[in-house]
Coordinates of C-alpha atoms in Angstrom, one line a residue:
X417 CA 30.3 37.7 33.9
X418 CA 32.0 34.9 32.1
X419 CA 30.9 35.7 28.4
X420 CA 32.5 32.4 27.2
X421 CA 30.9 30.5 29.7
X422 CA 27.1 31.7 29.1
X423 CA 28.0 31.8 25.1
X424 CA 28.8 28.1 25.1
X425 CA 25.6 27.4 27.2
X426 CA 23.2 29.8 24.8
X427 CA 24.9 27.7 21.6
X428 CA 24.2 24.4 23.4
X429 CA 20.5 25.4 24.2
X430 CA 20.0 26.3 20.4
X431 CA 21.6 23.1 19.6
X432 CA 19.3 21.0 21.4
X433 CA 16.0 22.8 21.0
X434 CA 16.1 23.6 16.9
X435 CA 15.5 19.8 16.0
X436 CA 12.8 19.8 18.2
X437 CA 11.4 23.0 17.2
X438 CA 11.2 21.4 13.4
X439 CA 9.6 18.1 15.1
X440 CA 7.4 19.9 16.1
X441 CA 6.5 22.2 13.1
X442 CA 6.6 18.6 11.6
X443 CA 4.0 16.7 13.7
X444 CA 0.9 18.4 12.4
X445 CA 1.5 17.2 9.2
X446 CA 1.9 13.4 10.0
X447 CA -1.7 13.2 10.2
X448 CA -2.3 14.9 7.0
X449 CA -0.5 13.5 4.6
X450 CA -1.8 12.0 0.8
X451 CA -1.3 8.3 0.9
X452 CA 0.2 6.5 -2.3
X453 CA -2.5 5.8 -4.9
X454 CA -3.5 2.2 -5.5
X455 CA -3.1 1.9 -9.2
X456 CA -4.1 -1.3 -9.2
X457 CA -6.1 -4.4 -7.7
X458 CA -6.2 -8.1 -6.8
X459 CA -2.1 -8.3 -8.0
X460 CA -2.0 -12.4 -8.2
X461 CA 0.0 -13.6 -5.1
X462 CA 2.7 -16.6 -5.1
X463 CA 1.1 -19.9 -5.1
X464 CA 2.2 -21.2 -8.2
X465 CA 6.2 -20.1 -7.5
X466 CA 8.8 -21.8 -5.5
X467 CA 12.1 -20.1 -3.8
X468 CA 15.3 -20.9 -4.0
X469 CA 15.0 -22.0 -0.2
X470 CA 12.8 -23.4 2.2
X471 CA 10.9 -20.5 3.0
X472 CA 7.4 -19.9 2.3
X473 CA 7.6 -17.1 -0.1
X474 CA 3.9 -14.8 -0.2
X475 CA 3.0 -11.1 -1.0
X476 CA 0.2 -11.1 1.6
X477 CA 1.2 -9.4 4.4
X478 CA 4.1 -7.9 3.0
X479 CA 5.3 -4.5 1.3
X480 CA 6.7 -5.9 -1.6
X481 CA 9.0 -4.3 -4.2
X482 CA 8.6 -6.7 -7.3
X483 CA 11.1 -7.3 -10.0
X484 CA 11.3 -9.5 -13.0
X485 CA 15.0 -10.2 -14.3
X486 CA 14.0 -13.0 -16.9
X487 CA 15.6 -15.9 -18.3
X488 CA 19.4 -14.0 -18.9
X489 CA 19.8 -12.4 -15.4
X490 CA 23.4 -11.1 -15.6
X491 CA 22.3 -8.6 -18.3
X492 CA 20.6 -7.1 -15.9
X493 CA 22.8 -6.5 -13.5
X494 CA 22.8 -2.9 -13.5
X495 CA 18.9 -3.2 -12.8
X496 CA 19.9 -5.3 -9.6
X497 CA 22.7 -3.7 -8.4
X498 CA 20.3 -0.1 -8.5
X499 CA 17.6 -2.2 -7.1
X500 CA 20.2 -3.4 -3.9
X501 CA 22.2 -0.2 -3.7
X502 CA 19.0 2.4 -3.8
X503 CA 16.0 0.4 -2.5
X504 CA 16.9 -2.8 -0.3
X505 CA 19.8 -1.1 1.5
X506 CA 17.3 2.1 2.6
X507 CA 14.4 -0.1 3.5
X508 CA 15.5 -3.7 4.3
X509 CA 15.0 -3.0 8.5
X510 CA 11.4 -1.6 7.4
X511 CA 8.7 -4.1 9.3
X512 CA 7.1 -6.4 6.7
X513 CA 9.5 -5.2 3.5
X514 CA 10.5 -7.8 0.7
X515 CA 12.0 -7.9 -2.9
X516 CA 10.9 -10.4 -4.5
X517 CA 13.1 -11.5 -8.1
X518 CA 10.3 -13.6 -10.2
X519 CA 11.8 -15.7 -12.0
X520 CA 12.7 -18.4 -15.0
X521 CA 12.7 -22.0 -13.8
X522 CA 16.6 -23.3 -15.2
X523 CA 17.9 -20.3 -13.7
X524 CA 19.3 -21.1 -10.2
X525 CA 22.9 -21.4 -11.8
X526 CA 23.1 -17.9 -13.2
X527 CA 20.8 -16.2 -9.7
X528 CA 23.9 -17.8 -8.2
X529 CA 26.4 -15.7 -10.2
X530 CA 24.2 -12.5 -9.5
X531 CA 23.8 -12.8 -6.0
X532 CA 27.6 -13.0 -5.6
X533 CA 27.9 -10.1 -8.0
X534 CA 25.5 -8.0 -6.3
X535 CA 26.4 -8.4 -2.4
X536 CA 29.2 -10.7 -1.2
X537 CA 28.6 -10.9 2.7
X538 CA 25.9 -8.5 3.1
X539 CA 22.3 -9.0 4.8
X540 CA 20.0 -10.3 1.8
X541 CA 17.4 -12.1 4.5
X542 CA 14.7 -9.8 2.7
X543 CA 15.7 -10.4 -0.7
X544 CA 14.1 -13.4 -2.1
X545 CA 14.2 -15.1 -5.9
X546 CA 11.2 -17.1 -6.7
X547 CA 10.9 -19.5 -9.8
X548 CA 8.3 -20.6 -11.7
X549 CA 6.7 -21.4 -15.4
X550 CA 6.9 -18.6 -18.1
X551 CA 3.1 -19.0 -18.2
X552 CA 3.1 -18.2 -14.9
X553 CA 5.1 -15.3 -14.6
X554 CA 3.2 -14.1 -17.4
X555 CA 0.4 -14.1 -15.7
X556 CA 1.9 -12.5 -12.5
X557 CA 2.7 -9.9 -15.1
X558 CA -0.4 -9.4 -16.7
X559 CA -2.3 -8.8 -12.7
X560 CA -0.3 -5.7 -12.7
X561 CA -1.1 -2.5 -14.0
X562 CA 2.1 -2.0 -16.1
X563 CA 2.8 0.3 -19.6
X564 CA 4.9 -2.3 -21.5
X565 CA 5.2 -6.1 -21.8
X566 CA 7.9 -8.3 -20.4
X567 CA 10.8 -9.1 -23.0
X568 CA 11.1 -12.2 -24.9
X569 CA 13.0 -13.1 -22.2
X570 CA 10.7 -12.4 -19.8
X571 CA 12.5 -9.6 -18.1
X572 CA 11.9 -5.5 -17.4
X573 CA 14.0 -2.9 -16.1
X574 CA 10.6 -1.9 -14.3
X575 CA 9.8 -2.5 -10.4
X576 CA 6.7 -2.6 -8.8
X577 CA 5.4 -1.5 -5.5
X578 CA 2.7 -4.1 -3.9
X579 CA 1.0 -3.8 -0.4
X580 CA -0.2 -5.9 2.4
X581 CA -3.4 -6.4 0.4
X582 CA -2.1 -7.6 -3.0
X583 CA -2.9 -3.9 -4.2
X584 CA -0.4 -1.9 -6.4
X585 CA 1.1 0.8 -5.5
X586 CA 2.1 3.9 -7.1
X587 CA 1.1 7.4 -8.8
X588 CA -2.6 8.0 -10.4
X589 CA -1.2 11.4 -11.4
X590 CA 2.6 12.1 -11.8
X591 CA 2.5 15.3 -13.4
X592 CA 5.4 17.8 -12.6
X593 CA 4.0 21.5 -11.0
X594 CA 4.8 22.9 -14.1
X595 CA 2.3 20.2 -16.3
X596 CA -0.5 20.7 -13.9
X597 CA 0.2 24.3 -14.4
X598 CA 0.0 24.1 -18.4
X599 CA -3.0 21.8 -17.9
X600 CA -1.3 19.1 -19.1
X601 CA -3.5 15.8 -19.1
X602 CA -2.9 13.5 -16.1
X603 CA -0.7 10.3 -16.4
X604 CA 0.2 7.7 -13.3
X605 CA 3.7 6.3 -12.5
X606 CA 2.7 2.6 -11.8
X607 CA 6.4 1.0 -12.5
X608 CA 9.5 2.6 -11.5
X609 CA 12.8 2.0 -14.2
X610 CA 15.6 0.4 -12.3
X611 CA 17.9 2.2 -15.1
X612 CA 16.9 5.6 -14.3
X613 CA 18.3 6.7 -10.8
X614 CA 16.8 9.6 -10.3
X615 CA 13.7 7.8 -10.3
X616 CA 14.8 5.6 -8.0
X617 CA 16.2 7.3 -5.6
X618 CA 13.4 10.5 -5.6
X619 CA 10.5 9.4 -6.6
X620 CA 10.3 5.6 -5.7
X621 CA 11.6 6.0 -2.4
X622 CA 9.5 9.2 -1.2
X623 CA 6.3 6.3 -2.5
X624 CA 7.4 3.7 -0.1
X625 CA 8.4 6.1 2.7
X626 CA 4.8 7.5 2.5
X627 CA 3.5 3.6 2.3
X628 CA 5.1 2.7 5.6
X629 CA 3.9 5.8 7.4
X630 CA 0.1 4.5 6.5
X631 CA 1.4 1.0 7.7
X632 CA 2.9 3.2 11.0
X633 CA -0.4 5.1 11.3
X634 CA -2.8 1.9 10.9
X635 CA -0.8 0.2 13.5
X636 CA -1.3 3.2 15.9
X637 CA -4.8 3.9 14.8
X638 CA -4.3 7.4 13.5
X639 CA -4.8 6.5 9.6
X640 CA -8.1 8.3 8.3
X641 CA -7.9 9.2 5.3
X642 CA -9.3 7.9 1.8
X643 CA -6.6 6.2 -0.3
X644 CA -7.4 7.2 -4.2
X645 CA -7.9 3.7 -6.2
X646 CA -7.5 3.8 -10.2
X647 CA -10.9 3.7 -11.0
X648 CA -10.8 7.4 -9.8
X649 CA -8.9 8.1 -13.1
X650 CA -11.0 8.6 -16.5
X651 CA -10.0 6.5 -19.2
X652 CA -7.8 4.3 -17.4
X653 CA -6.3 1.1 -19.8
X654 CA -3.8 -1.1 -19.2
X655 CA -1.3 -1.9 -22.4

């Protein structure tokens, strides 16, 4: 018997069936999963903003990461470059997935100088700036469901998750094991800090991973289960 011959066969057989083993283990739990809280309704859509090209610019219909940069973008370029590096490169070939920048109207010059410092010749087809009145973006603003107030300068370090329906996105309860454990009380994640990559990169993108599965599963029919809203939380205020 050629034992080199049947041991390169048996390693080949475990190499093919062990990822489909864990597909399979896998599977079950598609179906079961906890969708991402809405934490918020009726965010305002785009009608009274304008982009910095033709296009028709709208959070309807979309999965929407939504940032404000304010009226001194370049100070923010840290924010941006985490935004691009951690968010929009993962999920920019996502079906229906945006960023949308709100912001100052006067500030085409210096959005100019960010997207050049942010991505020279990459894709940025699904990144979009949008410009309007600070009474406007105010407004935008105060529709969400945030913890803080914009700067003076109208700008945040916070993103924000919005869905095909103009519902926010996020975490009615965002306590570690550990806090549930101790009993802690409950508090939501409802913006995600730009600045703090760990954030970013764990807990904002397992959110929109889980969004798109519910997209996935509503396309194919299979999405049945009860998405918790904010008025399920006691108490619930908006500062």
């Amino acid at each position: 018997m050629n034992y080199k011959k049947v041991s390169r066969y048996v390693i080949l057989g475990i190499l093919f069936f062990l990822p489909v083993t864990f597909l399979l283990f896998l599977y079950p739990a598609t179906h079961n999963y906890t969708p991402l809280d809405i934490v918020n309704e009726s965010v305002l859509d785009l009608d009274a903003f304008h982009a910095d090209s033709n296009e028709d610019i709208v959070l309807k219909d979309h999965i929407t990461v939504l940032s404000f940069l304010g009226e001194n973008p370049m100070n923010k370029t840290t924010t941006a470059l985490n935004l691009k590096e951690l968010v929009y490169d993962k999920f920019k070939g996502f079906k229906g997935f945006q960023i949308v920048v709100v912001m100052p109207e006067g500030t085409k010059g210096d959005v100019k100088l960010l997207k050049s410092e942010i991505s020279s010749y990459e894709d940025l087809r699904f990144w979009h700036f949008v410009f309007g009145k600070p009474s406007d973006i105010k407004r935008l603003y105060f529709s969400l469901n945030s913890k803080e107030d914009l700067a003076s300068d109208l700008s945040t370090d916070n993103v924000y998750i919005v869905d095909k329906d103009l519902n926010q996105r996020g975490r009615l309860d965002d306590r570690t094991d550990r806090e549930i454990e101790k009993e802690k009380k409950a508090y939501g994640l409802s913006g995600y800090d730009c600045i703090e990559v760990s954030e970013i990169k764990n807990k904002m993108s397992d959110d929109l991973r889980i969004l798109f599965t519910e997209y996935r599963q509503k396309r194919k029919g299979e999405f049945n289960s009860d998405t918790r809203r904010a008025d399920d939380l006691l108490g619930k205020d908006k500062n």
